[in-house]
Amino acid sequence: MALMRKIRWLCCVLCLWSAAQPACAGAPDCTAAASVDWQAVAPGVWVWLPEHLDEISPHNRGQVLPISAVVDAGEALVVDPGPSHQHGLRVRRSLACQLGARVRWVVNTHAHAESVLGNSAFADLQALGQLDIVATAGTREAMQRRCEQCLSYLTSIAGAEAMQDTRIVLPNRIMSEGETLAVGRIRLQVMQVGNAHTESDLLLWEPQRRIMWAGGLLYEGRIPELAQGSLNGWLHALPRLKALRPVLVVGAALSVAPDAGSLPSAFGATDHYLQALRMSILQAMDAGLDGSDIRSIQLPDFAGWAGYRQRHGFNVQRAWRELEPEWLDATGPASPRLIPDVGR
C-alpha cells in the first residue's frame, strides 16, 4: 500500500509540474480512481483479465476478454481497451495512478464491439493529438459500418448503465504489416492477417521476448467468434503464427508455453475447435444432410466452453455456407480435407 501511495503521489506531482503542458490534459483524480487488478505477465506487460469465462451480461458489464497494456518509461500502449467508456476510463486512470504511465497508443486489433468501444475514454487525448488510436484499414472500415449497430446490441445485453457515455470513436492512424510501435524502449512489430477471425486482424509481436498480442485469433475455454470471419482463412493463418514460436500470447485468452519446446496451449485449443467444426460439417455433407440440418452438428468436446450455446450454432451456419462450394467440387472422403497443421 505504501508503494501504491508513492506511485499515485508521483503521478500527481508530475502532472502538477507540467500543468501548463498539453501532456497533462485530462489528468485523473487519483484519489477517486477505481483500481484495476493488473497482472504482470512479463516486465512491462500487464493484463486485466475478466473475472470469469462468460458471455456478455449486466453482471460483467461487457468485459469478457483480456485487456492488456505495455508500459515503459512512463508511456503506455493499450491493446483492445474494452467494451465501454467506463471500462476505458478505468484503464486510463489506473495506468496513470497505479503504474505512473500516460497512454500514448490505443490499438484496436479487430472490429468487435467488446474490444473497441472503450476507445471513447481516450477521445479527448486523440482530439488534442496526444494519443493515436491504431488499427488496420479493414478494421476501421468495419467499425464505420457496424459499430453503431453493435453499440445498440451491447447496450441491450450489458445494460444502459454499464454502457453510459459510450460512443463510437474511430481509429485515426492506419497501420499495416511491417510497421513498428514504440513504447519507451519496447519495440512492437505490426502484423496483419486478413479474412480469418474477422475481415482484418492486427497483431503485435515482440521478437526479443517472443510475446504476441493475437487479438481474436486465439481462444481457449471460450467458443471462437466466426461471425465476420472465414473458417479456412483462420486455419490457414494459424501456422504462420505458430512458426514464430511465441512463449506468451495475449488474445481472447492469456496463454503461456509450458516449456521451451512447446507452444501456448491456446494454439492447440483454437486449432482443435476449428478443425473439428470443419470436419463435422464436411462429414454431414457426405452423409447427405443439408443446411436445414445444422442443429444436428454438435461438438460435445467443446460443450463446456463459454458461449457454446450462443455461438456454436451460428458458427456452423457460417462455416456451412463457406464449405459448401468446396464440398461440391471435392471427390474424396472428408478426412483428407483437413487443413494441414504445418508449423506445429
mmCIF file of C-alpha atoms in Angstrom:
data_model
loop_
_atom_site.group_PDB
_atom_site.id
_atom_site.type_symbol
_atom_site.label_atom_id
_atom_site.label_comp_id
_atom_site.label_asym_id
_atom_site.label_seq_id
_atom_site.Cartn_x
_atom_site.Cartn_y
_atom_site.Cartn_z
ATOM 1 C CA MET A 1 0.000 0.000 0.000
ATOM 2 C CA ALA A 2 2.857 2.389 0.771
ATOM 3 C CA LEU A 3 4.330 1.780 -2.679
ATOM 4 C CA MET A 4 0.924 2.386 -4.298
ATOM 5 C CA ARG A 5 0.567 5.704 -2.459
ATOM 6 C CA LYS A 6 4.044 6.732 -3.614
ATOM 7 C CA ILE A 7 3.184 5.904 -7.238
ATOM 8 C CA ARG A 8 -0.040 7.911 -7.037
ATOM 9 C CA TRP A 9 1.777 10.801 -5.349
ATOM 10 C CA LEU A 10 4.475 10.798 -8.052
ATOM 11 C CA CYS A 11 1.851 10.742 -10.804
ATOM 12 C CA CYS A 12 0.114 13.776 -9.355
ATOM 13 C CA VAL A 13 3.402 15.640 -8.761
ATOM 14 C CA LEU A 14 4.444 15.087 -12.365
ATOM 15 C CA CYS A 15 1.133 16.385 -13.643
ATOM 16 C CA LEU A 16 1.254 19.451 -11.385
ATOM 17 C CA TRP A 17 4.829 20.144 -12.505
ATOM 18 C CA SER A 18 3.766 20.156 -16.152
ATOM 19 C CA ALA A 19 0.265 21.556 -15.691
ATOM 20 C CA ALA A 20 0.903 24.188 -18.330
ATOM 21 C CA GLN A 21 1.825 21.485 -20.852
ATOM 22 C CA PRO A 22 -0.697 19.651 -23.074
ATOM 23 C CA ALA A 23 0.613 16.289 -21.818
ATOM 24 C CA CYS A 24 -1.339 16.693 -18.600
ATOM 25 C CA ALA A 25 -4.692 17.351 -20.193
ATOM 26 C CA GLY A 26 -7.295 15.135 -18.584
ATOM 27 C CA ALA A 27 -5.006 14.027 -15.747
ATOM 28 C CA PRO A 28 -7.046 11.744 -13.449
ATOM 29 C CA ASP A 29 -8.016 12.375 -9.882
ATOM 30 C CA CYS A 30 -6.071 9.534 -8.318
ATOM 31 C CA THR A 31 -7.947 9.797 -5.033
ATOM 32 C CA ALA A 32 -11.156 8.743 -6.792
ATOM 33 C CA ALA A 33 -9.801 6.386 -9.469
ATOM 34 C CA ALA A 34 -11.049 2.797 -9.286
ATOM 35 C CA SER A 35 -8.168 0.364 -9.176
ATOM 36 C CA VAL A 36 -7.663 -2.393 -11.735
ATOM 37 C CA ASP A 37 -6.289 -5.833 -10.979
ATOM 38 C CA TRP A 38 -3.427 -5.557 -13.454
ATOM 39 C CA GLN A 39 -1.356 -8.739 -13.574
ATOM 40 C CA ALA A 40 2.272 -8.509 -14.659
ATOM 41 C CA VAL A 41 2.859 -11.355 -17.139
ATOM 42 C CA ALA A 42 6.292 -10.098 -18.269
ATOM 43 C CA PRO A 43 8.327 -6.993 -17.413
ATOM 44 C CA GLY A 44 6.293 -4.056 -18.704
ATOM 45 C CA VAL A 45 3.421 -6.260 -19.902
ATOM 46 C CA TRP A 46 0.196 -6.091 -17.910
ATOM 47 C CA VAL A 47 -3.124 -7.881 -18.367
ATOM 48 C CA TRP A 48 -6.557 -7.230 -16.856
ATOM 49 C CA LEU A 49 -8.466 -10.496 -17.085
ATOM 50 C CA PRO A 50 -12.242 -10.884 -16.851
ATOM 51 C CA GLU A 51 -13.418 -12.438 -13.599
ATOM 52 C CA HIS A 52 -14.962 -15.454 -15.356
ATOM 53 C CA LEU A 53 -15.063 -17.085 -18.771
ATOM 54 C CA ASP A 54 -18.551 -15.971 -19.645
ATOM 55 C CA GLU A 55 -20.780 -14.251 -22.154
ATOM 56 C CA ILE A 56 -21.665 -10.544 -22.019
ATOM 57 C CA SER A 57 -24.147 -9.765 -19.246
ATOM 58 C CA PRO A 58 -25.087 -6.966 -16.831
ATOM 59 C CA HIS A 59 -23.033 -8.792 -14.188
ATOM 60 C CA ASN A 60 -19.720 -8.461 -16.067
ATOM 61 C CA ARG A 61 -20.681 -5.156 -17.711
ATOM 62 C CA GLY A 62 -19.465 -6.446 -21.051
ATOM 63 C CA GLN A 63 -15.897 -7.392 -20.123
ATOM 64 C CA VAL A 64 -15.388 -10.941 -21.346
ATOM 65 C CA LEU A 65 -11.935 -10.586 -22.905
ATOM 66 C CA PRO A 66 -8.483 -9.645 -21.609
ATOM 67 C CA ILE A 67 -7.420 -6.001 -21.772
ATOM 68 C CA SER A 68 -3.664 -5.535 -21.911
ATOM 69 C CA ALA A 69 -1.118 -2.747 -21.647
ATOM 70 C CA VAL A 70 2.564 -2.342 -22.438
ATOM 71 C CA VAL A 71 4.266 0.129 -20.103
ATOM 72 C CA ASP A 72 7.779 1.544 -20.205
ATOM 73 C CA ALA A 73 9.457 4.859 -19.371
ATOM 74 C CA GLY A 74 6.188 6.482 -18.309
ATOM 75 C CA GLU A 75 4.403 5.608 -21.568
ATOM 76 C CA ALA A 76 1.666 3.054 -22.146
ATOM 77 C CA LEU A 77 0.134 1.250 -25.092
ATOM 78 C CA VAL A 78 -3.318 -0.268 -24.559
ATOM 79 C CA VAL A 79 -4.480 -3.236 -26.623
ATOM 80 C CA ASP A 80 -8.265 -3.538 -27.060
ATOM 81 C CA PRO A 81 -9.483 -1.095 -24.375
ATOM 82 C CA GLY A 82 -12.717 -2.894 -23.593
ATOM 83 C CA PRO A 83 -16.473 -2.753 -24.121
ATOM 84 C CA SER A 84 -17.442 0.698 -22.839
ATOM 85 C CA HIS A 85 -16.494 4.245 -21.981
ATOM 86 C CA GLN A 86 -16.383 3.329 -18.292
ATOM 87 C CA HIS A 87 -14.008 0.422 -18.895
ATOM 88 C CA GLY A 88 -11.761 2.645 -20.976
ATOM 89 C CA LEU A 89 -11.702 5.260 -18.211
ATOM 90 C CA ARG A 90 -10.721 2.647 -15.653
ATOM 91 C CA VAL A 91 -7.884 1.529 -17.896
ATOM 92 C CA ARG A 92 -6.688 5.080 -18.481
ATOM 93 C CA ARG A 93 -6.905 6.186 -14.848
ATOM 94 C CA SER A 94 -5.435 3.012 -13.409
ATOM 95 C CA LEU A 95 -2.422 3.146 -15.704
ATOM 96 C CA ALA A 96 -1.754 6.710 -14.583
ATOM 97 C CA CYS A 97 -2.455 6.186 -10.890
ATOM 98 C CA GLN A 98 -1.194 2.638 -10.350
ATOM 99 C CA LEU A 99 1.656 2.466 -12.866
ATOM 100 C CA GLY A 100 2.520 6.133 -13.425
ATOM 101 C CA ALA A 101 2.071 5.848 -17.201
ATOM 102 C CA ARG A 102 0.452 8.117 -19.780
ATOM 103 C CA VAL A 103 -1.351 6.269 -22.564
ATOM 104 C CA ARG A 104 0.279 7.111 -25.885
ATOM 105 C CA TRP A 105 -1.269 4.411 -28.083
ATOM 106 C CA VAL A 106 -4.567 2.516 -28.178
ATOM 107 C CA VAL A 107 -4.554 -0.479 -30.523
ATOM 108 C CA ASN A 108 -7.766 -1.956 -31.934
ATOM 109 C CA THR A 109 -6.846 -5.451 -33.110
ATOM 110 C CA HIS A 110 -10.215 -6.065 -34.790
ATOM 111 C CA ALA A 111 -13.696 -4.574 -35.070
ATOM 112 C CA HIS A 112 -15.669 -6.340 -32.342
ATOM 113 C CA ALA A 113 -17.613 -4.095 -30.004
ATOM 114 C CA GLU A 114 -16.466 -5.670 -26.736
ATOM 115 C CA SER A 115 -12.886 -4.807 -27.708
ATOM 116 C CA VAL A 116 -13.121 -1.319 -29.242
ATOM 117 C CA LEU A 117 -15.925 0.665 -27.575
ATOM 118 C CA GLY A 118 -13.520 1.657 -24.781
ATOM 119 C CA ASN A 119 -11.959 3.999 -27.369
ATOM 120 C CA SER A 120 -14.339 6.743 -26.296
ATOM 121 C CA ALA A 121 -12.489 7.168 -22.985
ATOM 122 C CA PHE A 122 -9.474 8.368 -24.967
ATOM 123 C CA ALA A 123 -11.286 10.635 -27.440
ATOM 124 C CA ASP A 124 -10.180 13.880 -25.759
ATOM 125 C CA LEU A 125 -6.498 12.899 -25.943
ATOM 126 C CA GLN A 126 -6.947 11.829 -29.541
ATOM 127 C CA ALA A 127 -8.509 15.195 -30.411
ATOM 128 C CA LEU A 128 -5.572 17.027 -28.799
ATOM 129 C CA GLY A 129 -3.055 14.980 -30.782
ATOM 130 C CA GLN A 130 -1.632 13.437 -27.596
ATOM 131 C CA LEU A 131 -2.685 9.888 -28.430
ATOM 132 C CA ASP A 132 -3.240 7.763 -31.538
ATOM 133 C CA ILE A 133 -5.864 5.048 -31.880
ATOM 134 C CA VAL A 134 -4.395 2.473 -34.234
ATOM 135 C CA ALA A 135 -5.982 -0.183 -36.450
ATOM 136 C CA THR A 136 -5.775 -1.661 -39.918
ATOM 137 C CA ALA A 137 -7.709 -0.022 -42.735
ATOM 138 C CA GLY A 138 -10.058 -3.023 -42.819
ATOM 139 C CA THR A 139 -10.837 -2.733 -39.121
ATOM 140 C CA ARG A 140 -11.553 0.987 -39.359
ATOM 141 C CA GLU A 141 -13.899 0.410 -42.290
ATOM 142 C CA ALA A 142 -15.688 -2.390 -40.426
ATOM 143 C CA MET A 143 -16.100 -0.168 -37.366
ATOM 144 C CA GLN A 144 -17.636 2.562 -39.504
ATOM 145 C CA ARG A 145 -20.051 0.053 -40.969
ATOM 146 C CA ARG A 146 -21.028 -1.975 -37.895
ATOM 147 C CA CYS A 147 -20.243 -0.238 -34.622
ATOM 148 C CA GLU A 148 -23.453 1.766 -34.275
ATOM 149 C CA GLN A 149 -25.479 -1.432 -34.520
ATOM 150 C CA CYS A 150 -23.024 -3.243 -32.238
ATOM 151 C CA LEU A 151 -23.274 -0.495 -29.615
ATOM 152 C CA SER A 152 -27.051 -0.852 -29.572
ATOM 153 C CA TYR A 153 -26.775 -4.618 -29.258
ATOM 154 C CA LEU A 154 -24.182 -4.476 -26.488
ATOM 155 C CA THR A 155 -26.314 -1.961 -24.594
ATOM 156 C CA SER A 156 -29.312 -4.276 -24.803
ATOM 157 C CA ILE A 157 -27.258 -7.127 -23.293
ATOM 158 C CA ALA A 158 -24.963 -5.409 -20.771
ATOM 159 C CA GLY A 159 -27.452 -2.706 -19.770
ATOM 160 C CA ALA A 160 -27.696 1.033 -20.290
ATOM 161 C CA GLU A 161 -25.951 1.855 -17.019
ATOM 162 C CA ALA A 162 -22.856 -0.166 -17.973
ATOM 163 C CA MET A 163 -22.717 1.491 -21.394
ATOM 164 C CA GLN A 164 -23.357 5.049 -20.203
ATOM 165 C CA ASP A 165 -21.446 7.742 -22.178
ATOM 166 C CA THR A 166 -20.086 5.166 -24.638
ATOM 167 C CA ARG A 167 -19.855 6.421 -28.205
ATOM 168 C CA ILE A 168 -18.116 5.374 -31.404
ATOM 169 C CA VAL A 169 -14.575 6.705 -31.706
ATOM 170 C CA LEU A 170 -12.747 5.546 -34.807
ATOM 171 C CA PRO A 171 -9.005 4.922 -35.178
ATOM 172 C CA ASN A 172 -7.101 7.904 -36.533
ATOM 173 C CA ARG A 173 -3.939 6.059 -37.558
ATOM 174 C CA ILE A 174 -3.887 3.213 -40.037
ATOM 175 C CA MET A 175 -1.043 0.727 -39.725
ATOM 176 C CA SER A 176 -0.080 -2.312 -41.749
ATOM 177 C CA GLU A 177 2.361 -5.195 -41.893
ATOM 178 C CA GLY A 178 5.968 -4.361 -41.044
ATOM 179 C CA GLU A 179 5.442 -1.077 -39.196
ATOM 180 C CA THR A 180 6.642 -0.612 -35.612
ATOM 181 C CA LEU A 181 5.144 0.895 -32.464
ATOM 182 C CA ALA A 182 7.476 2.191 -29.758
ATOM 183 C CA VAL A 183 6.582 2.268 -26.058
ATOM 184 C CA GLY A 184 9.568 3.685 -24.211
ATOM 185 C CA ARG A 185 12.347 1.215 -25.048
ATOM 186 C CA ILE A 186 9.988 -1.556 -26.170
ATOM 187 C CA ARG A 187 9.508 -2.068 -29.898
ATOM 188 C CA LEU A 188 6.459 -3.929 -31.191
ATOM 189 C CA GLN A 189 6.193 -5.129 -34.769
ATOM 190 C CA VAL A 190 2.826 -4.888 -36.521
ATOM 191 C CA MET A 191 1.488 -7.977 -38.283
ATOM 192 C CA GLN A 192 -1.695 -8.201 -40.315
ATOM 193 C CA VAL A 193 -3.987 -11.146 -41.076
ATOM 194 C CA GLY A 194 -6.903 -10.752 -43.447
ATOM 195 C CA ASN A 195 -10.090 -12.806 -43.776
ATOM 196 C CA ALA A 196 -9.544 -15.059 -40.769
ATOM 197 C CA HIS A 197 -11.121 -14.247 -37.391
ATOM 198 C CA THR A 198 -12.550 -11.085 -38.974
ATOM 199 C CA GLU A 199 -12.094 -9.214 -42.248
ATOM 200 C CA SER A 200 -8.856 -7.758 -40.903
ATOM 201 C CA ASP A 201 -6.880 -8.534 -37.748
ATOM 202 C CA LEU A 202 -3.856 -6.661 -36.416
ATOM 203 C CA LEU A 203 -1.307 -8.489 -34.273
ATOM 204 C CA LEU A 204 1.679 -7.192 -32.310
ATOM 205 C CA TRP A 205 4.908 -9.141 -31.984
ATOM 206 C CA GLU A 206 7.863 -8.525 -29.712
ATOM 207 C CA PRO A 207 10.559 -10.812 -31.138
ATOM 208 C CA GLN A 208 13.158 -10.294 -28.390
ATOM 209 C CA ARG A 209 10.933 -11.909 -25.765
ATOM 210 C CA ARG A 210 8.692 -13.784 -28.232
ATOM 211 C CA ILE A 211 5.499 -12.172 -26.928
ATOM 212 C CA MET A 212 2.473 -11.978 -29.229
ATOM 213 C CA TRP A 213 -0.738 -9.969 -28.995
ATOM 214 C CA ALA A 214 -3.069 -12.025 -31.184
ATOM 215 C CA GLY A 215 -6.368 -10.169 -30.785
ATOM 216 C CA GLY A 216 -9.246 -12.531 -31.519
ATOM 217 C CA LEU A 217 -7.212 -15.144 -33.392
ATOM 218 C CA LEU A 218 -6.503 -17.340 -30.357
ATOM 219 C CA TYR A 219 -9.138 -18.673 -27.948
ATOM 220 C CA GLU A 220 -9.223 -21.147 -25.095
ATOM 221 C CA GLY A 221 -12.195 -22.098 -22.950
ATOM 222 C CA ARG A 222 -14.476 -19.835 -24.982
ATOM 223 C CA ILE A 223 -16.056 -20.601 -28.354
ATOM 224 C CA PRO A 224 -14.347 -18.666 -31.176
ATOM 225 C CA GLU A 225 -16.337 -15.924 -32.895
ATOM 226 C CA LEU A 226 -16.715 -16.626 -36.628
ATOM 227 C CA ALA A 227 -19.418 -14.072 -37.451
ATOM 228 C CA GLN A 228 -17.215 -11.844 -39.621
ATOM 229 C CA GLY A 229 -14.532 -14.389 -40.429
ATOM 230 C CA SER A 230 -13.518 -17.296 -42.605
ATOM 231 C CA LEU A 231 -13.037 -20.810 -41.233
ATOM 232 C CA ASN A 232 -10.485 -21.785 -43.884
ATOM 233 C CA GLY A 233 -8.751 -18.411 -43.702
ATOM 234 C CA TRP A 234 -8.399 -18.721 -39.934
ATOM 235 C CA LEU A 235 -6.978 -22.234 -40.180
ATOM 236 C CA HIS A 236 -4.517 -21.111 -42.831
ATOM 237 C CA ALA A 237 -3.395 -18.167 -40.659
ATOM 238 C CA LEU A 238 -2.508 -20.234 -37.583
ATOM 239 C CA PRO A 239 0.646 -21.935 -38.961
ATOM 240 C CA ARG A 240 2.220 -18.541 -39.677
ATOM 241 C CA LEU A 241 1.718 -17.536 -36.047
ATOM 242 C CA LYS A 242 2.947 -20.898 -34.742
ATOM 243 C CA ALA A 243 6.118 -20.604 -36.808
ATOM 244 C CA LEU A 244 7.206 -17.608 -34.708
ATOM 245 C CA ARG A 245 7.267 -19.890 -31.636
ATOM 246 C CA PRO A 246 5.796 -17.381 -29.159
ATOM 247 C CA VAL A 247 6.176 -18.178 -25.475
ATOM 248 C CA LEU A 248 3.419 -15.820 -24.308
ATOM 249 C CA VAL A 249 0.216 -14.939 -26.132
ATOM 250 C CA VAL A 250 -2.428 -12.370 -25.222
ATOM 251 C CA GLY A 251 -5.503 -12.950 -27.337
ATOM 252 C CA ALA A 252 -9.073 -13.856 -26.468
ATOM 253 C CA ALA A 253 -7.256 -15.795 -23.750
ATOM 254 C CA LEU A 254 -3.966 -15.371 -21.916
ATOM 255 C CA SER A 255 -1.768 -18.356 -22.729
ATOM 256 C CA VAL A 256 1.813 -19.253 -21.752
ATOM 257 C CA ALA A 257 4.010 -22.022 -23.180
ATOM 258 C CA PRO A 258 4.629 -24.687 -20.516
ATOM 259 C CA ASP A 259 8.243 -25.160 -21.579
ATOM 260 C CA ALA A 260 10.785 -24.006 -24.174
ATOM 261 C CA GLY A 261 9.813 -26.679 -26.675
ATOM 262 C CA SER A 262 6.061 -26.067 -26.617
ATOM 263 C CA LEU A 263 3.570 -23.508 -27.832
ATOM 264 C CA PRO A 264 0.998 -21.772 -25.628
ATOM 265 C CA SER A 265 -1.999 -24.061 -25.284
ATOM 266 C CA ALA A 266 -4.376 -21.563 -26.938
ATOM 267 C CA PHE A 267 -2.899 -22.575 -30.304
ATOM 268 C CA GLY A 268 -3.960 -26.185 -29.874
ATOM 269 C CA ALA A 269 -7.340 -25.255 -28.396
ATOM 270 C CA THR A 270 -8.236 -22.885 -31.239
ATOM 271 C CA ASP A 271 -6.996 -25.241 -33.930
ATOM 272 C CA HIS A 272 -8.844 -28.192 -32.362
ATOM 273 C CA TYR A 273 -12.200 -26.408 -32.370
ATOM 274 C CA LEU A 274 -11.856 -25.027 -35.898
ATOM 275 C CA GLN A 275 -10.669 -28.351 -37.346
ATOM 276 C CA ALA A 276 -13.482 -30.209 -35.568
ATOM 277 C CA LEU A 277 -16.026 -27.705 -36.891
ATOM 278 C CA ARG A 278 -14.734 -28.105 -40.418
ATOM 279 C CA MET A 279 -14.625 -31.900 -40.289
ATOM 280 C CA SER A 280 -18.096 -32.252 -38.764
ATOM 281 C CA ILE A 281 -19.641 -30.100 -41.492
ATOM 282 C CA LEU A 282 -17.908 -31.947 -44.335
ATOM 283 C CA GLN A 283 -18.932 -35.282 -42.845
ATOM 284 C CA ALA A 284 -22.526 -34.039 -42.531
ATOM 285 C CA MET A 285 -22.466 -33.116 -46.198
ATOM 286 C CA ASP A 286 -21.063 -36.554 -47.067
ATOM 287 C CA ALA A 287 -23.930 -38.080 -45.085
ATOM 288 C CA GLY A 288 -26.484 -36.224 -47.197
ATOM 289 C CA LEU A 289 -27.534 -33.595 -44.664
ATOM 290 C CA ASP A 290 -28.265 -30.071 -45.830
ATOM 291 C CA GLY A 291 -28.243 -26.591 -44.363
ATOM 292 C CA SER A 292 -31.531 -27.191 -42.544
ATOM 293 C CA ASP A 293 -29.905 -29.990 -40.509
ATOM 294 C CA ILE A 294 -27.228 -27.880 -38.867
ATOM 295 C CA ARG A 295 -28.686 -28.359 -35.374
ATOM 296 C CA SER A 296 -27.546 -31.965 -35.525
ATOM 297 C CA ILE A 297 -23.898 -30.852 -35.800
ATOM 298 C CA GLN A 298 -22.752 -30.804 -32.209
ATOM 299 C CA LEU A 299 -19.213 -30.855 -30.803
ATOM 300 C CA PRO A 300 -19.541 -32.320 -27.294
ATOM 301 C CA ASP A 301 -15.819 -31.860 -26.581
ATOM 302 C CA PHE A 302 -16.478 -28.109 -26.522
ATOM 303 C CA ALA A 303 -19.913 -28.018 -24.902
ATOM 304 C CA GLY A 304 -18.357 -26.787 -21.650
ATOM 305 C CA TRP A 305 -16.706 -23.792 -23.283
ATOM 306 C CA ALA A 306 -18.252 -20.384 -22.633
ATOM 307 C CA GLY A 307 -20.531 -19.301 -25.473
ATOM 308 C CA TYR A 308 -21.171 -22.789 -26.857
ATOM 309 C CA ARG A 309 -24.945 -22.410 -26.672
ATOM 310 C CA GLN A 310 -24.882 -18.849 -28.014
ATOM 311 C CA ARG A 311 -22.293 -19.126 -30.798
ATOM 312 C CA HIS A 312 -21.638 -22.667 -31.951
ATOM 313 C CA GLY A 313 -24.845 -22.938 -33.984
ATOM 314 C CA PHE A 314 -24.117 -19.690 -35.773
ATOM 315 C CA ASN A 315 -20.532 -20.809 -36.440
ATOM 316 C CA VAL A 316 -21.953 -23.949 -38.060
ATOM 317 C CA GLN A 317 -24.203 -21.863 -40.322
ATOM 318 C CA ARG A 318 -21.373 -19.545 -41.296
ATOM 319 C CA ALA A 319 -18.916 -22.375 -41.963
ATOM 320 C CA TRP A 320 -21.518 -24.421 -43.868
ATOM 321 C CA ARG A 321 -22.017 -21.604 -46.382
ATOM 322 C CA GLU A 322 -18.251 -21.288 -46.794
ATOM 323 C CA LEU A 323 -17.551 -25.013 -47.184
ATOM 324 C CA GLU A 324 -20.474 -25.988 -49.414
ATOM 325 C CA PRO A 325 -18.848 -24.904 -52.711
ATOM 326 C CA GLU A 326 -15.664 -26.725 -51.697
ATOM 327 C CA TRP A 327 -17.607 -29.905 -50.890
ATOM 328 C CA LEU A 328 -19.456 -29.781 -54.201
ATOM 329 C CA ASP A 329 -16.117 -29.681 -56.034
ATOM 330 C CA ALA A 330 -14.481 -32.405 -53.930
ATOM 331 C CA THR A 331 -14.304 -36.059 -54.942
ATOM 332 C CA GLY A 332 -12.732 -37.853 -51.933
ATOM 333 C CA PRO A 333 -13.868 -38.593 -48.387
ATOM 334 C CA ALA A 334 -13.948 -35.864 -45.779
ATOM 335 C CA SER A 335 -10.823 -36.754 -43.820
ATOM 336 C CA PRO A 336 -8.176 -35.675 -46.372
ATOM 337 C CA ARG A 337 -9.715 -32.229 -46.490
ATOM 338 C CA LEU A 338 -8.337 -31.219 -43.113
ATOM 339 C CA ILE A 339 -6.291 -28.040 -43.248
ATOM 340 C CA PRO A 340 -2.653 -29.207 -42.822
ATOM 341 C CA ASP A 341 -1.388 -28.399 -39.345
ATOM 342 C CA VAL A 342 2.056 -27.286 -40.522
ATOM 343 C CA GLY A 343 4.207 -25.364 -38.099
ATOM 344 C CA ARG A 344 3.179 -27.331 -35.018
#
